[in-house]
Coordinates of C-alpha atoms and ligand atoms in Angstrom, one line a residue:
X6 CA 22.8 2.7 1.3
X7 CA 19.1 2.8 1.6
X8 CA 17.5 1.0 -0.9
X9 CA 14.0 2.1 -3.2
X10 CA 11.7 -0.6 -1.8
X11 CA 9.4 -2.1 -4.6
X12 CA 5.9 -1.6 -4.6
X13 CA 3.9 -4.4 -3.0
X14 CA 1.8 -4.8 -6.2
X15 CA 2.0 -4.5 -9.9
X16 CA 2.3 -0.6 -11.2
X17 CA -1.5 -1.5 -12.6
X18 CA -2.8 -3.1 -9.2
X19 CA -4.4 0.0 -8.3
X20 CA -6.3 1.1 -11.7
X21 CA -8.8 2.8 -11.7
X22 CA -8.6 4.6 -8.6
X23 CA -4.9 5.2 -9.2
X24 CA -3.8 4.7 -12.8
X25 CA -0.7 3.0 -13.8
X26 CA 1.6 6.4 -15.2
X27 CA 1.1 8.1 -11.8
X28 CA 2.4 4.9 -10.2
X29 CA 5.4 4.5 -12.6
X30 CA 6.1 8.2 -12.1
X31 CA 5.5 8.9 -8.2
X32 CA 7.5 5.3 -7.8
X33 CA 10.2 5.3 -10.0
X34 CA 10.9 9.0 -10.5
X35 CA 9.8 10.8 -7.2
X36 CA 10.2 8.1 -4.6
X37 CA 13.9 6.9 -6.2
X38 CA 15.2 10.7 -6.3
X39 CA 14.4 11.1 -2.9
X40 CA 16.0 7.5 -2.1
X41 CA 18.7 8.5 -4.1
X42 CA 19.3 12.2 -2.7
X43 CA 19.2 10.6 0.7
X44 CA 22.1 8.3 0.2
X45 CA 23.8 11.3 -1.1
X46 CA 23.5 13.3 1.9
X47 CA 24.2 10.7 4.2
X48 CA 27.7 9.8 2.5
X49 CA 28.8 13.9 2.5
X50 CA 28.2 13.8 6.1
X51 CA 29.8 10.9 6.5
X52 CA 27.0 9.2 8.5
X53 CA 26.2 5.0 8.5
X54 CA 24.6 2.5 10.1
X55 CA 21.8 4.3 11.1
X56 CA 17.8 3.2 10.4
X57 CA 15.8 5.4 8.5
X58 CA 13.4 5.9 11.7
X59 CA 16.7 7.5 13.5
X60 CA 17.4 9.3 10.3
X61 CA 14.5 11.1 10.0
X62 CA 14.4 11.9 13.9
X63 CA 18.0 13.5 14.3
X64 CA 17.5 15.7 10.9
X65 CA 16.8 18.7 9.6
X66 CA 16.7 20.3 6.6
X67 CA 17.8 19.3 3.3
X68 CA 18.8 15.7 5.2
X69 CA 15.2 15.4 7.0
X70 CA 13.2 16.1 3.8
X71 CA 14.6 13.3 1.7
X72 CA 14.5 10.9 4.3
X73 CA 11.2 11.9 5.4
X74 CA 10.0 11.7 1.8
X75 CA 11.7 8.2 1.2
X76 CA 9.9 7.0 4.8
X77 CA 6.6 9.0 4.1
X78 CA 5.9 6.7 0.5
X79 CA 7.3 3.7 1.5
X80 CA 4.8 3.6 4.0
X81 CA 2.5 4.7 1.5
X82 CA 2.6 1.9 -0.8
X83 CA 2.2 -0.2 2.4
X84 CA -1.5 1.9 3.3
X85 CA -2.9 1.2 -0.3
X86 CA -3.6 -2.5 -1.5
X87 CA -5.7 -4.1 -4.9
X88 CA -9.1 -5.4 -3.5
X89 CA -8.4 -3.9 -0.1
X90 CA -10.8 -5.4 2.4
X91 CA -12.9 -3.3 4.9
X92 CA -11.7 -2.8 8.4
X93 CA -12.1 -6.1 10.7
X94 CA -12.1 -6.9 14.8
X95 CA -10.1 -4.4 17.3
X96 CA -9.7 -1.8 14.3
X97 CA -13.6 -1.6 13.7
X98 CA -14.0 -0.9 17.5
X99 CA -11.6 1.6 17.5
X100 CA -12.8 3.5 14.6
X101 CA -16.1 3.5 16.2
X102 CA -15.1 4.7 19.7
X103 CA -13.4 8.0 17.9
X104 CA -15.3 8.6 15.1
X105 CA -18.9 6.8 15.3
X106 CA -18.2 5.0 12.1
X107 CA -16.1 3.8 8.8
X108 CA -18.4 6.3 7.4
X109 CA -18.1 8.9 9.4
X110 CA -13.8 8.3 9.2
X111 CA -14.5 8.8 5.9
X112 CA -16.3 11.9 6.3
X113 CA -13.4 13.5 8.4
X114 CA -10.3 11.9 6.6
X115 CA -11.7 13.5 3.1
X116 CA -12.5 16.5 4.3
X117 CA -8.7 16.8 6.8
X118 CA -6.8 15.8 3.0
X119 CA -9.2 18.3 1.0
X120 CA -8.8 21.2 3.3
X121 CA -5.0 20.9 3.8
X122 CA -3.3 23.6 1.9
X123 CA -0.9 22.8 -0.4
X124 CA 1.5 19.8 -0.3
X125 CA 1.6 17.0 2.6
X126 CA -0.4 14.1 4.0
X127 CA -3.0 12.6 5.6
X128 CA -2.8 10.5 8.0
X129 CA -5.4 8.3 10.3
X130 CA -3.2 7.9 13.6
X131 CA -3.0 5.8 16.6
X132 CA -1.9 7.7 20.3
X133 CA -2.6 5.9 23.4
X134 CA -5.1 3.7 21.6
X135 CA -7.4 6.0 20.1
X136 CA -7.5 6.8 16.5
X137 CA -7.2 10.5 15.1
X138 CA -7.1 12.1 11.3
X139 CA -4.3 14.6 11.1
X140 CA -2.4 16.3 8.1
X141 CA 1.3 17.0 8.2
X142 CA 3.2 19.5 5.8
X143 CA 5.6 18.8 3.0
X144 CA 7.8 16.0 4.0
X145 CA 6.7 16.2 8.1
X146 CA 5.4 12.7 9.5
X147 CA 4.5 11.0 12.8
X148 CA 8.1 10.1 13.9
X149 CA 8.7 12.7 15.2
X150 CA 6.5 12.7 18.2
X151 CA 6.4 10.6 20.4
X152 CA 3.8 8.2 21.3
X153 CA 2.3 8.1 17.7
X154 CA 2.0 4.9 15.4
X155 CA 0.2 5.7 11.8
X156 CA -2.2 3.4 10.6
X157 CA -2.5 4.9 6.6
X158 CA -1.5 7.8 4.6
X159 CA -2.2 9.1 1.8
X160 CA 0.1 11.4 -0.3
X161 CA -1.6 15.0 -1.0
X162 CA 0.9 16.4 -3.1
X163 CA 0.0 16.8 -6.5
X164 CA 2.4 14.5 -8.5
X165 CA 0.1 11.7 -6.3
X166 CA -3.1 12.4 -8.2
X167 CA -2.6 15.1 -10.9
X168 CA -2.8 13.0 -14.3
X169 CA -5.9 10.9 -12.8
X170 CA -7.8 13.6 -11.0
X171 CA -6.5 17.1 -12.4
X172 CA -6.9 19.8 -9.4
X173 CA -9.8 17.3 -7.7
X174 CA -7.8 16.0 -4.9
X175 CA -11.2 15.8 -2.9
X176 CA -12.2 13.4 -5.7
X177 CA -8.9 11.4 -5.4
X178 CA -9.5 11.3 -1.6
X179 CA -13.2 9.7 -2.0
X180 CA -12.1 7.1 -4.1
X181 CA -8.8 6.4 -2.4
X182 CA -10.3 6.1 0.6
X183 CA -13.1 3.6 -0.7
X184 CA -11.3 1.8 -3.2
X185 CA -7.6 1.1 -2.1
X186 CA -7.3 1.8 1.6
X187 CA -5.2 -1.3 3.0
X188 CA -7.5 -2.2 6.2
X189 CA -5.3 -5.4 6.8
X190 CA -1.9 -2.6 7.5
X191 CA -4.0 -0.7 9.1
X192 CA -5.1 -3.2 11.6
X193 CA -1.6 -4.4 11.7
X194 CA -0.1 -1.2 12.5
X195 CA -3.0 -0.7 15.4
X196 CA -2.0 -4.3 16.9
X197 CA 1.7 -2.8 17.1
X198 CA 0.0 0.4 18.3
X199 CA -1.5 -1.8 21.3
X200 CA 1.8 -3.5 22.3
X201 CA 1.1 -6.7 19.7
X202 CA 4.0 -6.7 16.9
X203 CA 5.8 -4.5 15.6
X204 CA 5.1 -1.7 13.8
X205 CA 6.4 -0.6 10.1
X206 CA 9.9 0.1 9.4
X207 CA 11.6 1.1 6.4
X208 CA 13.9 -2.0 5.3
X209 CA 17.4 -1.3 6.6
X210 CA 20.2 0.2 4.8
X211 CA 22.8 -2.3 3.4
X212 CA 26.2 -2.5 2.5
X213 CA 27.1 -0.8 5.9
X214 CA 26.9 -3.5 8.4
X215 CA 30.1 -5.2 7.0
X216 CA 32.7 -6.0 9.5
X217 CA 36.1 -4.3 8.6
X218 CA 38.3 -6.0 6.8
X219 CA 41.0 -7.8 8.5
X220 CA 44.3 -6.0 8.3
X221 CA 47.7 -7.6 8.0
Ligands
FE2_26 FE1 4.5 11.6 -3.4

């Protein structure tokens, strides 16, 4: 079974830029049914032991949606942080080198989330050591293909900034960006990118590593 992972920070932590309903909500409602739909699908197919990171690369369908889903915010709680910090060391250089500057990031992750139609995410991305802004649809992420490691992302479907921001997702985006954008992850996840650490993974599923039960 794959376990909800908590949030790394009270429901509140993130006010004003994301308020504490949508939190409760996107956590505890959106993020647990697609947990819990997961677990459901696994079991029917009889499948175990596997990480979510293989999960989510040998699916499709129904299957690769909720895990995808239950990877894609877990690793979103992860990219936003209370009092997040700007970029620091190796990161700055690389945002620099591919986009000219934290400003200028800004300018093209804004406008990549604003312009993407309908549901999906945002993403600033790490492939051979240079940093890109992409946007992937519905449930698709970066696992999928090879030779990317994802420094942030940030949820563009609308249950992510509806009651704060009504239909202003460019708004959402601004203020995200500025105000909750975990640079320490991000520079974590670009060390891992660069061969130092390792990168996110979703915690592991328990209950399934057991041994069998000695028989008589
Ligand atoms: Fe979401």
């Amino acid at each position: 079974m794959f376990q909800l992972p908590s949030l790394p920070y009270a429901y509140d932590a993130l006010e004003p830029v994301v308020g504490e309903t949508t939190m409760r909500t996107h956590h505890d409602k959106h993020h647990k049914t697609y947990v819990d739909t997961l677990n459901t699908l696994l079991a029917e197919a009889g499948r175990r032991d596997e990480t979510l990171e293989e999960v989510v690369r040998k699916s499709d369908g129904k299957l690769f949606n909720n895990a995808a889903q239950a990877w894609n915010h877990a690793f979103f709680w992860e990219s936003m942080a209370p009092k997040a910090q700007p970029p620091e060391g190796d990161l700055v250089k690389a945002i620099e080198a591919a986009f000219g500057s934290q400003a200028k990031l800004k300018e093209k992750f804004v406008a990549e989330g604003a312009g993407h139609f309908a549901s999906g995410w945002v993403w600033i991305v790490a492939k051979e050591g240079e940093l890109k802004v992409i946007s992937t649809h519905d449930a698709a992420n970066t696992l999928t293909e090879e030779g990317l490691t994802p420094l942030l992302v940030c949820d563009l479907w609308e249950h992510a900034y509806y009651l704060d921001y009504k239909n202003l997702r460019k708004d959402f985006l601004e203020k995200w960006f500025d105000g909750v954008a975990n640079w320490t992850f991000a520079a974590a996840q670009y060390s891992a990118a660069l061969g130092k650490g390792q990168a996110y993974r979703y915690p592991k599923p328990d209950g399934q590593t057991a041994p069998l039960a000695k028989t008589a």
